[in-house]
N, CA, C and O atoms as a printed pandas DataFrame, in Angstrom:
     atom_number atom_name residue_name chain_id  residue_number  x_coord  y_coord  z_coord
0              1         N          UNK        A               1   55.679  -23.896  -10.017
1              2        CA          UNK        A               1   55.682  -24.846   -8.912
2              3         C          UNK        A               1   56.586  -24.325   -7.801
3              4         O          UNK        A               1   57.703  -23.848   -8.000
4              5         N          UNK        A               2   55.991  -24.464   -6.595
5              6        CA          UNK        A               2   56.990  -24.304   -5.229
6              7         C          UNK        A               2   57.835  -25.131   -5.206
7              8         O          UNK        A               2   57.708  -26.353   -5.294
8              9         N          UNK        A               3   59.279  -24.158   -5.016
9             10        CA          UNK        A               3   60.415  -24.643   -4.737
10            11         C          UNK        A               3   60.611  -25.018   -3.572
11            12         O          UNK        A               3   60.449  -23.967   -2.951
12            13         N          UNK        A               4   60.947  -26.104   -2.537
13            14        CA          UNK        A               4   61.341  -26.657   -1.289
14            15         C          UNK        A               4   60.754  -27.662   -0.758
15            16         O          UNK        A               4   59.883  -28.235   -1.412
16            17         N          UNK        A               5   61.062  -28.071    0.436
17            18        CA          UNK        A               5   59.784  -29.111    0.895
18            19         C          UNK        A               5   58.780  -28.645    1.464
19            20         O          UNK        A               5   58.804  -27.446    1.743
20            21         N          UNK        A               6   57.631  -29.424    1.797
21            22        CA          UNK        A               6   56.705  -29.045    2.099
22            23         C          UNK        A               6   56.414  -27.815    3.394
23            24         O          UNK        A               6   55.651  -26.851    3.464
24            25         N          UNK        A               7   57.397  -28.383    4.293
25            26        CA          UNK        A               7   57.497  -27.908    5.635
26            27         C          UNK        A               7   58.284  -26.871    5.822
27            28         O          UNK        A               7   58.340  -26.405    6.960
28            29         N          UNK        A               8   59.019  -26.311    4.824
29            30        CA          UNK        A               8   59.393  -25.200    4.320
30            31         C          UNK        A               8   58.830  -24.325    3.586
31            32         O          UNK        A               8   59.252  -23.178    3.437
32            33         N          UNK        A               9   57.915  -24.753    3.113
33            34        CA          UNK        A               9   57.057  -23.647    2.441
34            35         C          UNK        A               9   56.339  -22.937    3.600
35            36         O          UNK        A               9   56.139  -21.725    3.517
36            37         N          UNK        A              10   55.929  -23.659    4.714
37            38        CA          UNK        A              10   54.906  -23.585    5.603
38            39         C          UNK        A              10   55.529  -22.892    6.423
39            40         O          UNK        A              10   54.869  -21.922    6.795
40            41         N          UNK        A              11   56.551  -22.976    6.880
41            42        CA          UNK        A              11   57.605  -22.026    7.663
42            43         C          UNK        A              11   57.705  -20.707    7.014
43            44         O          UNK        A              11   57.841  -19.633    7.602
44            45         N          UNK        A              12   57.638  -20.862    5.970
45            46        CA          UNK        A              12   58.043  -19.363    5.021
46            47         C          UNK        A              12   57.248  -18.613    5.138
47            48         O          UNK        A              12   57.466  -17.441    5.442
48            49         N          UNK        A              13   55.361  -19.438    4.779
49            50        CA          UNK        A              13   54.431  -18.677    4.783
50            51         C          UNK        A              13   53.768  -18.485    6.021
51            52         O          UNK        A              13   52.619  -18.057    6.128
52            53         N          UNK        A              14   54.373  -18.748    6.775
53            54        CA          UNK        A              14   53.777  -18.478    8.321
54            55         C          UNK        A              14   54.672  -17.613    9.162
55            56         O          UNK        A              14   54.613  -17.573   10.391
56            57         N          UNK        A              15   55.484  -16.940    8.436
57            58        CA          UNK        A              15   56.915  -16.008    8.698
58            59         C          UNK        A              15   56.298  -15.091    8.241
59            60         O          UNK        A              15   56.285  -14.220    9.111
60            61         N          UNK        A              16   55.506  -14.599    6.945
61            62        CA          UNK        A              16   54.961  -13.265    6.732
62            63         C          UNK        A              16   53.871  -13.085    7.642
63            64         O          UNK        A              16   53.553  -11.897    7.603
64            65         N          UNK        A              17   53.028  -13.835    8.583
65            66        CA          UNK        A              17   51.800  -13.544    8.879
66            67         C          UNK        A              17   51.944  -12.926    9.133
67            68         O          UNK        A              17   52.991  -12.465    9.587
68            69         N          UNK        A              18   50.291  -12.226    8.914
69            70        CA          UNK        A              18   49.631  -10.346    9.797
70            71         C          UNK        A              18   49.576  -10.529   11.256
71            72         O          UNK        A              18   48.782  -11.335   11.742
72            73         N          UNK        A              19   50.521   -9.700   12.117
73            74        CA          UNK        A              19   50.384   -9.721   13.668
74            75         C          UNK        A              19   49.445   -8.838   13.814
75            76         O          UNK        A              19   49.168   -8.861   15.013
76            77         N          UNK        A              20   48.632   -7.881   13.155
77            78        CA          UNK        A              20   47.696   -6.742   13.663
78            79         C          UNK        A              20   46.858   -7.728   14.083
79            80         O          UNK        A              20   46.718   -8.864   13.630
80            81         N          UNK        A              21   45.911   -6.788   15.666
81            82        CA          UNK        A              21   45.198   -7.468   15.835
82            83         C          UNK        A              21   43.468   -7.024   14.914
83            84         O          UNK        A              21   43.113   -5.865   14.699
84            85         N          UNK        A              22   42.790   -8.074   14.584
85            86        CA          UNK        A              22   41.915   -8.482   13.998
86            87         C          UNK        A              22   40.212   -9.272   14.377
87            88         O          UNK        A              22   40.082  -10.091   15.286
88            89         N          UNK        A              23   39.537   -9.006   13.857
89            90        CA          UNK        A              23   38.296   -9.828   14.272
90            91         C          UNK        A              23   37.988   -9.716   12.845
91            92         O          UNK        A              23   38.477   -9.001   11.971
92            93         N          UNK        A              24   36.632  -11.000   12.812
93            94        CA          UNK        A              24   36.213  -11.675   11.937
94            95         C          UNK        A              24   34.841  -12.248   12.124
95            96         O          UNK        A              24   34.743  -12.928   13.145
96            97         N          UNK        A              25   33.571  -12.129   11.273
97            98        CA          UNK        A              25   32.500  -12.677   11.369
98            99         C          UNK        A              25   31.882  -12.874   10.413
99           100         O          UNK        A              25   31.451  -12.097    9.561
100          101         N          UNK        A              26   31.770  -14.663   10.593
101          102        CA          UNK        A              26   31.648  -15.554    8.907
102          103         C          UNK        A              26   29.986  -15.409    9.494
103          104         O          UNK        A              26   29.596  -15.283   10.655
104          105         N          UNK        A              27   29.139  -15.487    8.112
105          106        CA          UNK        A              27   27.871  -15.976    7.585
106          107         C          UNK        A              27   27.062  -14.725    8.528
107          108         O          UNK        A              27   26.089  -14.847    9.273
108          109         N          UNK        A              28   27.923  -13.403    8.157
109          110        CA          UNK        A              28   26.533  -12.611    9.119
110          111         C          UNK        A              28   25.054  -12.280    7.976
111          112         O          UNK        A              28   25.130  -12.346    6.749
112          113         N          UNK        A              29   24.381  -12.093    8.391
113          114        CA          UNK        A              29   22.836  -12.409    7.779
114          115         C          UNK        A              29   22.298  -10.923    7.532
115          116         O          UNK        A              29   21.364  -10.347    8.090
116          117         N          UNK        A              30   23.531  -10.284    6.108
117          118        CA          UNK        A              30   23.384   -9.044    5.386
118          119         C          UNK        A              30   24.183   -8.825    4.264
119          120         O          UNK        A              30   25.371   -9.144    4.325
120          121         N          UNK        A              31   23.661   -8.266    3.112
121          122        CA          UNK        A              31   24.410   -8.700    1.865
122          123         C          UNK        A              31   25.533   -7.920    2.364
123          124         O          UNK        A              31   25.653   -7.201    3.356
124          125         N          UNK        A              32   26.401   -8.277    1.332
125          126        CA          UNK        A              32   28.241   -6.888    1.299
126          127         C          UNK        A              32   27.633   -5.647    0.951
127          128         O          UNK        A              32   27.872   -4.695    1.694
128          129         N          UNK        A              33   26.760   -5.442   -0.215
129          130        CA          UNK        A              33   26.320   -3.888   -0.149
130          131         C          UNK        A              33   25.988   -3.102    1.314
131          132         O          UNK        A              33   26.595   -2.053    1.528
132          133         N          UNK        A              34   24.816   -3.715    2.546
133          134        CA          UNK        A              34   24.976   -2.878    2.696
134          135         C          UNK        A              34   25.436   -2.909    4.100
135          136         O          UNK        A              34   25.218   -2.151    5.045
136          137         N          UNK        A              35   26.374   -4.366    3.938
137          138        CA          UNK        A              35   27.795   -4.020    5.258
138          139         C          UNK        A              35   28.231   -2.623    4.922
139          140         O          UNK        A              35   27.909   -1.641    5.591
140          141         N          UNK        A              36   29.040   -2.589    3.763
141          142        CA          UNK        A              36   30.144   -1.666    3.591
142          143         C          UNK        A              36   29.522   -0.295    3.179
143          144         O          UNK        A              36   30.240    0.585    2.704
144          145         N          UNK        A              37   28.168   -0.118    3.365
145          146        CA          UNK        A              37   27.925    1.760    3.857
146          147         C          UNK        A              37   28.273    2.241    5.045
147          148         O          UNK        A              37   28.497    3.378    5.461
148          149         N          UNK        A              38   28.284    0.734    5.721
149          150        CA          UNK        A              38   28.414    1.256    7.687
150          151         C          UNK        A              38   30.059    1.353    7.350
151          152         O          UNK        A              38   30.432    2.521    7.238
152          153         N          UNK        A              39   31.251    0.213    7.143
153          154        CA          UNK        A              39   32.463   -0.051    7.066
154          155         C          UNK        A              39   32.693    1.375    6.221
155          156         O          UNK        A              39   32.932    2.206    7.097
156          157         N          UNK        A              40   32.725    1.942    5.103
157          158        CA          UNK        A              40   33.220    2.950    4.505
158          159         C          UNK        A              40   32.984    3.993    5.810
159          160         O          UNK        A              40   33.942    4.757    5.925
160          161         N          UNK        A              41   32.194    4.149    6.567
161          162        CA          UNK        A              41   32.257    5.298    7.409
162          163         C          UNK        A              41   33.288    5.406    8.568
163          164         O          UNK        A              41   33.761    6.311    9.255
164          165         N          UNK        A              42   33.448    3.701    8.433
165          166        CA          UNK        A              42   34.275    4.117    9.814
166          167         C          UNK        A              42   36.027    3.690    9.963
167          168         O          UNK        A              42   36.829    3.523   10.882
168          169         N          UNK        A              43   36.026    3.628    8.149
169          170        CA          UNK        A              43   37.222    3.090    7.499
170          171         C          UNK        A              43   38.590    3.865    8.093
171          172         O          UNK        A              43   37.978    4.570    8.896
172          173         N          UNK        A              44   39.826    4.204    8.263
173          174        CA          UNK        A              44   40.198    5.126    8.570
174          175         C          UNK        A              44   40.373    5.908   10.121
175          176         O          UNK        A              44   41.327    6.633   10.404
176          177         N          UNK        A              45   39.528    5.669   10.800
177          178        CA          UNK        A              45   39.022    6.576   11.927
178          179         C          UNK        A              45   39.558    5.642   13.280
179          180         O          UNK        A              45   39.724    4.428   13.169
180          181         N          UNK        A              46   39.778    6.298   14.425
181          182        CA          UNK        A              46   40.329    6.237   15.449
182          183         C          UNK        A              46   39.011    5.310   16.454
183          184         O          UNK        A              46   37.845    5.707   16.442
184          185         N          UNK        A              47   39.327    4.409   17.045
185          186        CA          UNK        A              47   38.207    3.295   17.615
186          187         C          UNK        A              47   37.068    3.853   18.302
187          188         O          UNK        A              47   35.874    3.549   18.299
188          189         N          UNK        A              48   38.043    5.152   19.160
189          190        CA          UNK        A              48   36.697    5.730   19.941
190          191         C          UNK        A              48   35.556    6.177   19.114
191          192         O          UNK        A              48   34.414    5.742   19.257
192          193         N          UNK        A              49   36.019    7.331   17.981
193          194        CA          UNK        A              49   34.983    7.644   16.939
194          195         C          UNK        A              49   34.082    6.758   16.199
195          196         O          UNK        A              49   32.867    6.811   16.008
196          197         N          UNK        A              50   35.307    5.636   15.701
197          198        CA          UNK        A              50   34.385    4.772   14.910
198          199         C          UNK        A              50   32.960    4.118   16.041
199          200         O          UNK        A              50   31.813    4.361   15.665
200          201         N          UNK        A              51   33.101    3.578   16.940
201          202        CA          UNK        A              51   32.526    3.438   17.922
202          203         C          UNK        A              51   31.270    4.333   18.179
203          204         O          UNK        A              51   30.195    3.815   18.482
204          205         N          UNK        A              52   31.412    5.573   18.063
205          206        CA          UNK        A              52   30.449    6.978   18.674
206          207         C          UNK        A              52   29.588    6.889   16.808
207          208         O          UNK        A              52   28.392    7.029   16.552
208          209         N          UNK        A              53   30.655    6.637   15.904
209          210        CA          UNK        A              53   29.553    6.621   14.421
210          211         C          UNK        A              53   28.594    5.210   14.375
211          212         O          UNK        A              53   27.435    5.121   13.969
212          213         N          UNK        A              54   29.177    4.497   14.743
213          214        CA          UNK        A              54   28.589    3.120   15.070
214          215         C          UNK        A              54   27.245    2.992   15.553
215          216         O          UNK        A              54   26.237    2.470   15.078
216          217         N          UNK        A              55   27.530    3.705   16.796
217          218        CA          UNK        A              55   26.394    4.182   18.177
218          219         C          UNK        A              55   25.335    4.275   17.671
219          220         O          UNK        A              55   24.343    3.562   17.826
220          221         N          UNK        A              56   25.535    5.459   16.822
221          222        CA          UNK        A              56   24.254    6.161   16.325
222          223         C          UNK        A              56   23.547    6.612   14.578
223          224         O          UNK        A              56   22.839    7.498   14.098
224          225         N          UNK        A              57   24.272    5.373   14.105
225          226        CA          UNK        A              57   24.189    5.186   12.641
226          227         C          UNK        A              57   22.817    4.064   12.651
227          228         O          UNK        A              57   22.975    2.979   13.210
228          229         N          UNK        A              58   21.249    4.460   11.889
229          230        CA          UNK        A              58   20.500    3.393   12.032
230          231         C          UNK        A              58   20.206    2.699   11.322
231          232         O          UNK        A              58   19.028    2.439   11.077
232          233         N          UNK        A              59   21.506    2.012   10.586
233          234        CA          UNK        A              59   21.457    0.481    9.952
234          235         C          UNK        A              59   21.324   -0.462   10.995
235          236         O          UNK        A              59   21.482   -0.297   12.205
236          237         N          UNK        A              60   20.989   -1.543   10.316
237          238        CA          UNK        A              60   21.027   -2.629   10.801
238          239         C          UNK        A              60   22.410   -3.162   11.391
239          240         O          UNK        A              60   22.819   -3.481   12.507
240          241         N          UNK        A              61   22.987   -3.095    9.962
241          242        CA          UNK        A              61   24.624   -3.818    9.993
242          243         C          UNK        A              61   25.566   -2.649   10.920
243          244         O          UNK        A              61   26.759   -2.772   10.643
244          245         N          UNK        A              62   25.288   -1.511   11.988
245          246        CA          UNK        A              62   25.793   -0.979   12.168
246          247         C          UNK        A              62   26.224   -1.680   13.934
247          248         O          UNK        A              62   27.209   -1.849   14.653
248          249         N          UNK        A              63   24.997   -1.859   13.938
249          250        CA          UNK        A              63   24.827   -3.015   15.094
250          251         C          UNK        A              63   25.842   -3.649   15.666
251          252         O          UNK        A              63   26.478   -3.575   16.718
252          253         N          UNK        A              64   25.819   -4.646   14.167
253          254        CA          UNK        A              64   26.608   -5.980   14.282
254          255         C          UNK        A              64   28.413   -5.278   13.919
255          256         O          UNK        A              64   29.434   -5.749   14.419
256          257         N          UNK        A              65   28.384   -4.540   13.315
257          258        CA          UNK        A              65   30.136   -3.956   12.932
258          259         C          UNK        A              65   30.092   -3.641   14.550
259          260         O          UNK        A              65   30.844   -4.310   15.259
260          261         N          UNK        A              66   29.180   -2.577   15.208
261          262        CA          UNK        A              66   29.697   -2.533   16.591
262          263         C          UNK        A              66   30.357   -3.411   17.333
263          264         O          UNK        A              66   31.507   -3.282   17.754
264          265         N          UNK        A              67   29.437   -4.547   17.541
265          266        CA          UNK        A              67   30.227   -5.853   18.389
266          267         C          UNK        A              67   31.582   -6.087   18.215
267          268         O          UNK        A              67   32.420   -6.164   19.114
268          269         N          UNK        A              68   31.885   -6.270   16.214
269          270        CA          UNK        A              68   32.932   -6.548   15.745
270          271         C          UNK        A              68   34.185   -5.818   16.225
271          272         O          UNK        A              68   35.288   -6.298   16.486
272          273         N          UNK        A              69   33.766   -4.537   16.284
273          274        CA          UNK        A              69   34.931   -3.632   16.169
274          275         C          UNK        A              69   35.375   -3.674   17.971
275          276         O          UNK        A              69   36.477   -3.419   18.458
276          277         N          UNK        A              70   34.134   -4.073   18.669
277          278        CA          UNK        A              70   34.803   -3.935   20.212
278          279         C          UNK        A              70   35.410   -5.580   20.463
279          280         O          UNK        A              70   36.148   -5.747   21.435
280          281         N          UNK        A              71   35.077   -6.782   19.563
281          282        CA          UNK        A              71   36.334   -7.326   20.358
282          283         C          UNK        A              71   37.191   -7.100   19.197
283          284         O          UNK        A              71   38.252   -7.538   19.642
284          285         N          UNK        A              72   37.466   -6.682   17.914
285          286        CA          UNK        A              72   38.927   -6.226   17.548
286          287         C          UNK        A              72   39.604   -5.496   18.767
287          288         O          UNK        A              72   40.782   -5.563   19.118
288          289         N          UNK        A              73   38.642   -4.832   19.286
289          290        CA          UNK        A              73   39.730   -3.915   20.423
290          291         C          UNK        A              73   39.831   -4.658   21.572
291          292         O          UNK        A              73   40.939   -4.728   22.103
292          293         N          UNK        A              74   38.703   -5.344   22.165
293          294        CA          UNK        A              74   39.570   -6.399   23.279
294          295         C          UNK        A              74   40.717   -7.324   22.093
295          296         O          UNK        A              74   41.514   -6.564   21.543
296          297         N          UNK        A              75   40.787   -8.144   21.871
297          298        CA          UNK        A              75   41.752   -8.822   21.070
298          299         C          UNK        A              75   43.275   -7.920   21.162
299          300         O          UNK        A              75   44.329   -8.363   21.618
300          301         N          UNK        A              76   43.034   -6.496   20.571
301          302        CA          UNK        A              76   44.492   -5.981   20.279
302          303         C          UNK        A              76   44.994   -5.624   22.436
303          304         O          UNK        A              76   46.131   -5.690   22.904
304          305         N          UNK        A              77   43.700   -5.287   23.215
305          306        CA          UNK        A              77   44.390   -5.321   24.500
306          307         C          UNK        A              77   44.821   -6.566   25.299
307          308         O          UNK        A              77   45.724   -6.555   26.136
308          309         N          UNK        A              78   44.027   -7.725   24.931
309          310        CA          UNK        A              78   44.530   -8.742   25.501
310          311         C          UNK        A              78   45.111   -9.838   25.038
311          312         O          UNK        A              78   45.307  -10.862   25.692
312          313         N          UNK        A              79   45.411   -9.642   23.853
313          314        CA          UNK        A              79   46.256  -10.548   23.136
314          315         C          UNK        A              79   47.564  -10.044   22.490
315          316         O          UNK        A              79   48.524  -10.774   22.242
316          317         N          UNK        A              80   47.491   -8.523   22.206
317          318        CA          UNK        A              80   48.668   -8.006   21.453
318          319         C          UNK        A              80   49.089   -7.080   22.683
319          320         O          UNK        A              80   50.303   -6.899   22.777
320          321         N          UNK        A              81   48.516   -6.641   23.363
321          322        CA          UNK        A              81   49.110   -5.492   24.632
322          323         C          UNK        A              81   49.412   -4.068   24.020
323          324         O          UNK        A              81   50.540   -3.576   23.991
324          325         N          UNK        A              82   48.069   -3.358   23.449
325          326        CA          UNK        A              82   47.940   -2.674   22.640
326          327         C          UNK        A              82   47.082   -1.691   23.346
327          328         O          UNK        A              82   46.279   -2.176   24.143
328          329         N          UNK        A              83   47.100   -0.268   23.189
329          330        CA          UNK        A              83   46.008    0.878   24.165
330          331         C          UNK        A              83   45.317    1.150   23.212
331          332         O          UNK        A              83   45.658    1.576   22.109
332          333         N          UNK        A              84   44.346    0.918   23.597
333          334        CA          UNK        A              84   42.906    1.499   23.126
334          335         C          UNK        A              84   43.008    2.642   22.546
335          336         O          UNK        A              84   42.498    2.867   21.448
336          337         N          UNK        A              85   43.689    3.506   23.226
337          338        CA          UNK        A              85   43.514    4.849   22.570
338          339         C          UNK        A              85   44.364    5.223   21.748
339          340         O          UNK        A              85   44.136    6.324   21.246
340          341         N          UNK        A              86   45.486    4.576   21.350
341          342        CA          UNK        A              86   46.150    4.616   20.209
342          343         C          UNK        A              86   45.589    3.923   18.869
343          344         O          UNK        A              86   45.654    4.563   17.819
344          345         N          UNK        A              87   44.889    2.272   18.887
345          346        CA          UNK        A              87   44.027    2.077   18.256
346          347         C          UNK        A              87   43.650    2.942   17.095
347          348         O          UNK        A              87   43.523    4.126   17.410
348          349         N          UNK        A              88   43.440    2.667   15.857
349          350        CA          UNK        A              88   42.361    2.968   14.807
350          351         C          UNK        A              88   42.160    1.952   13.110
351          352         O          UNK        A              88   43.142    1.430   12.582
352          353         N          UNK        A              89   41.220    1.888   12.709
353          354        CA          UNK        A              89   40.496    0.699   11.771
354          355         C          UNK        A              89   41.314    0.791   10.934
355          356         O          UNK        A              89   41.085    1.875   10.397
356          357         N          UNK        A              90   42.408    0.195   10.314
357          358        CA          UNK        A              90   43.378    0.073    9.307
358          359         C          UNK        A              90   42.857   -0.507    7.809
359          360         O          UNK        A              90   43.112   -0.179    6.650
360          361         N          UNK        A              91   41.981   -1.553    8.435
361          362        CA          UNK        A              91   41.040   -2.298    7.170
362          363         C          UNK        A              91   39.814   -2.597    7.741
363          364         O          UNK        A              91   39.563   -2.916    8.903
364          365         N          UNK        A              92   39.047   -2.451    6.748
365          366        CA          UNK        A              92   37.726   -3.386    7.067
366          367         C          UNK        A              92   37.177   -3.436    5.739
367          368         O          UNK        A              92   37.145   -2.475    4.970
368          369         N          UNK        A              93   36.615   -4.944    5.427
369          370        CA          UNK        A              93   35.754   -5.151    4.231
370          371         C          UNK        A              93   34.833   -6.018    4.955
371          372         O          UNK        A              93   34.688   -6.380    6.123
372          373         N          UNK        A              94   34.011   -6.306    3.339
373          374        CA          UNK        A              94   32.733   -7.460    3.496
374          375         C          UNK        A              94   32.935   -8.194    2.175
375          376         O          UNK        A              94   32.701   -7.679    1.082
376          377         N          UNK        A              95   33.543   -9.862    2.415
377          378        CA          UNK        A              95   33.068  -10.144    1.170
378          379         C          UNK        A              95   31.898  -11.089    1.258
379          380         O          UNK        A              95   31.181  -11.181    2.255
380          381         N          UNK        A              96   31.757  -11.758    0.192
381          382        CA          UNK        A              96   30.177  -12.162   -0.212
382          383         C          UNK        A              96   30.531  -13.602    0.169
383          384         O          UNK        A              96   31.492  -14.193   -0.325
384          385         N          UNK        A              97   29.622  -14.186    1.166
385          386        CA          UNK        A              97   29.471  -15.386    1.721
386          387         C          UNK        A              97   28.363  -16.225    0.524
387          388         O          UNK        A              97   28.014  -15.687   -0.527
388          389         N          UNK        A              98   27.874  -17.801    1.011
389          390        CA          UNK        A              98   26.993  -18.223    0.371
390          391         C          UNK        A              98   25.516  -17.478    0.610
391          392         O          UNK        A              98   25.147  -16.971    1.670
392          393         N          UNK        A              99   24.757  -17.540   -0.653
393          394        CA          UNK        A              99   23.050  -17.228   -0.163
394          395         C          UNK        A              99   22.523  -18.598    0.226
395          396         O          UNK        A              99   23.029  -19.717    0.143
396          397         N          UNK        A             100   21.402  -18.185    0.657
397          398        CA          UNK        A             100   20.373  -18.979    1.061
398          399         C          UNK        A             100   19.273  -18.629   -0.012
399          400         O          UNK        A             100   18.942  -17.458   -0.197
400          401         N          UNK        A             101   18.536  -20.011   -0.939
401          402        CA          UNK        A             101   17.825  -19.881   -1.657
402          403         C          UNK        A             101   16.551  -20.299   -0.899
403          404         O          UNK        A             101   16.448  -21.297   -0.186
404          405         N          UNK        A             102   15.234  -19.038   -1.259
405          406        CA          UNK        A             102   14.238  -19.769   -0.687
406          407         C          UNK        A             102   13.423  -19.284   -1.735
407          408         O          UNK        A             102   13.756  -18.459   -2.586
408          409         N          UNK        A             103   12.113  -19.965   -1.594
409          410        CA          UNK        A             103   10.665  -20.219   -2.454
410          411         C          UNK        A             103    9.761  -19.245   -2.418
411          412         O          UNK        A             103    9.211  -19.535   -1.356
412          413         N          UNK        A             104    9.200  -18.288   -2.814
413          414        CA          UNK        A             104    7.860  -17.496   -3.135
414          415         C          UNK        A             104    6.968  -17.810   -3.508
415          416         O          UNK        A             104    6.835  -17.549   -4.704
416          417         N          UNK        A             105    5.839  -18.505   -2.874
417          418        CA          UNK        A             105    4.613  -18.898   -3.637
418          419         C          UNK        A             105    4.152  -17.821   -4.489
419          420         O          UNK        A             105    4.462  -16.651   -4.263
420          421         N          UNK        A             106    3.225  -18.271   -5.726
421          422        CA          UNK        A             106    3.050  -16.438   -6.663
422          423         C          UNK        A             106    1.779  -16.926   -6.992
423          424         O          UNK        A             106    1.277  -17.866   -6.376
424          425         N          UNK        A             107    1.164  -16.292   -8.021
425          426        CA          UNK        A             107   -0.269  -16.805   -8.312
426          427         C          UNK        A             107    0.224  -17.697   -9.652
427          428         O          UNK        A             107    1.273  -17.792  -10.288
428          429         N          UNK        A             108   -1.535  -18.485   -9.749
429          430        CA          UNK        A             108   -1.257  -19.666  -10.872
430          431         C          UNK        A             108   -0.365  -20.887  -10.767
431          432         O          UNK        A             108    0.009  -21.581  -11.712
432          433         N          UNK        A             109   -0.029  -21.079   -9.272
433          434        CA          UNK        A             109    1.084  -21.960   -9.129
434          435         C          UNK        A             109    2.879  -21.327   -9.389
435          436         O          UNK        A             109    3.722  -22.222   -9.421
436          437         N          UNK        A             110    3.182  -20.466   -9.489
437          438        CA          UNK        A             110    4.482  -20.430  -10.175
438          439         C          UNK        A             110    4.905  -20.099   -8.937
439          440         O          UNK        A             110    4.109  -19.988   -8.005
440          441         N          UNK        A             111    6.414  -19.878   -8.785
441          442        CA          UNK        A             111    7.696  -19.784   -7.716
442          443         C          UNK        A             111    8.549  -19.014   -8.013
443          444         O          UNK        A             111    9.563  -19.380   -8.608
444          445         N          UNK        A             112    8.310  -17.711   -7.641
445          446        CA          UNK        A             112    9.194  -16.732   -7.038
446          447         C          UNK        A             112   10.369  -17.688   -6.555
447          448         O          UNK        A             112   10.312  -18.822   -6.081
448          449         N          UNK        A             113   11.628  -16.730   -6.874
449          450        CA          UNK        A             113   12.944  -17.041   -6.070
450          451         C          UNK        A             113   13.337  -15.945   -4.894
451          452         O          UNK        A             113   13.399  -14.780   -5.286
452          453         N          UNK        A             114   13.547  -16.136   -3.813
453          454        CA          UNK        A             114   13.905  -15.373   -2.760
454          455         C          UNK        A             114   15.288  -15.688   -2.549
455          456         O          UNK        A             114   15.638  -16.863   -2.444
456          457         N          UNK        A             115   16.317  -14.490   -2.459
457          458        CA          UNK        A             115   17.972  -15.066   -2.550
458          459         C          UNK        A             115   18.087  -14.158   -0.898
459          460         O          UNK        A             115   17.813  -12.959   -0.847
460          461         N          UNK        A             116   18.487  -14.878    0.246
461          462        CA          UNK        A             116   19.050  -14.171    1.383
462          463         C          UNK        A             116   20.605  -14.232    1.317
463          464         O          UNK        A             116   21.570  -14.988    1.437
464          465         N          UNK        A             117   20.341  -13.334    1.130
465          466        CA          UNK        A             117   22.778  -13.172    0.937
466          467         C          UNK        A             117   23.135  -12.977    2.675
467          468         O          UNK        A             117   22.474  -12.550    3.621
468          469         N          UNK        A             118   24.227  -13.408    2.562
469          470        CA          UNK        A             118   24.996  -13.595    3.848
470          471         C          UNK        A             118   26.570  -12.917    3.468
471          472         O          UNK        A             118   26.639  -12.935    2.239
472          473         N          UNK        A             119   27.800  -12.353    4.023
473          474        CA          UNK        A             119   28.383  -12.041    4.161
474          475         C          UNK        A             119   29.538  -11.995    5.013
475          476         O          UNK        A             119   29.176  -11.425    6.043
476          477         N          UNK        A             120   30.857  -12.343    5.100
477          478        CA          UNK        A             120   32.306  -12.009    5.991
478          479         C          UNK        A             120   32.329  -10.737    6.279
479          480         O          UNK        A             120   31.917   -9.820    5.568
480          481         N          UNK        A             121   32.770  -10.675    7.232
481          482        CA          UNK        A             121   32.780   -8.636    8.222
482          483         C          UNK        A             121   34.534   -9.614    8.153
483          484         O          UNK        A             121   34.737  -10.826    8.231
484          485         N          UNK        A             122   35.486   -8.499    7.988
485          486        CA          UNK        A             122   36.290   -8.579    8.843
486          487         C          UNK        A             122   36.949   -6.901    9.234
487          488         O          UNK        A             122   36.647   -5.873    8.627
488          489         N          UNK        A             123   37.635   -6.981   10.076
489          490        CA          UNK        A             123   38.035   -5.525   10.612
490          491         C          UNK        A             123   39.490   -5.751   10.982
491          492         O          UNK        A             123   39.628   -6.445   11.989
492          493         N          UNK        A             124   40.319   -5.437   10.556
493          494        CA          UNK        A             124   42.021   -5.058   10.993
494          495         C          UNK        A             124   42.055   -3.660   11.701
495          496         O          UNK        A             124   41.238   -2.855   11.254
496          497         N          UNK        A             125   42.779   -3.270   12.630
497          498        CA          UNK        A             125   43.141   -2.737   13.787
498          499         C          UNK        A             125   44.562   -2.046   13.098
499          500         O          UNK        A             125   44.900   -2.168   11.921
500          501         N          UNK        A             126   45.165   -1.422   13.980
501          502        CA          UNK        A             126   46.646   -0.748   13.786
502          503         C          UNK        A             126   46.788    0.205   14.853
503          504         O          UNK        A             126   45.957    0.981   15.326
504          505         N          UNK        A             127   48.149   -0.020   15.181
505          506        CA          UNK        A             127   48.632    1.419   16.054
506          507         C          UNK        A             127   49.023    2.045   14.852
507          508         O          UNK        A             127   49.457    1.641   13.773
508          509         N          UNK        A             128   48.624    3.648   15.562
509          510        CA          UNK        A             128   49.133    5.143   15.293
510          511         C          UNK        A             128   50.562    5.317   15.645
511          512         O          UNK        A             128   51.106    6.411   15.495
């Protein structure tokens, strides 16, 4: 059990928060598998590059990490006062959001299950 009052705990745990700047995108409409073939590529790497692998990678989800990763980088310039070109992807995962269950008509009457998975992008930032 937590030791203190309430409003002390909350002080405490709002004293470690992550200042990196960050972006985030709930219920995007692609499982975590195959977010994180695009995210493993650009794990590591400096914004401009990740950006130029982004460009011209032809997934789907490469698309949508694009958007992500350019307002992580507006965010770290206009909210943290951070240069672009120091910038590079410190974290990025995908975890597994809710599916969407839908129906398959089949022959003889029976019902196929169709599962559309959905997924969290998030992307953490860092200076060099």
């Amino acid at each position: 059990m937590a030791k203190g009052h309430r409003s002390q705990i909350k002080r405490e745990r709002n004293a470690n928060k992550d200042n990196r700047p960050s972006a985030k995108l709930s219920y995007a409409r692609m499982s975590v598998q195959k977010a994180c073939y695009v995210l493993d590529a650009i794990r590591g790497k400096d914004v401009e590059s990740a950006l130029g692998i982004l460009t011209y990678n032809p997934r789907y989800a490469s698309s949508v990490i694009k958007k992500l990763l350019e307002s992580a980088a507006a965010n770290a310039e206009n909210n943290n006062g951070l240069s672009r070109e120091n910038l590079y992807v410190a974290e990025c995962y995908a975890n597994k959001a809710p599916t969407m269950k839908r129906i398959q008509p089949r022959a003889q009457g029976r019902a196929y299950r169709i599962e559309k998975r959905t997924s969290h992008i998030s992307i953490v930032l860092d200076e060099r």
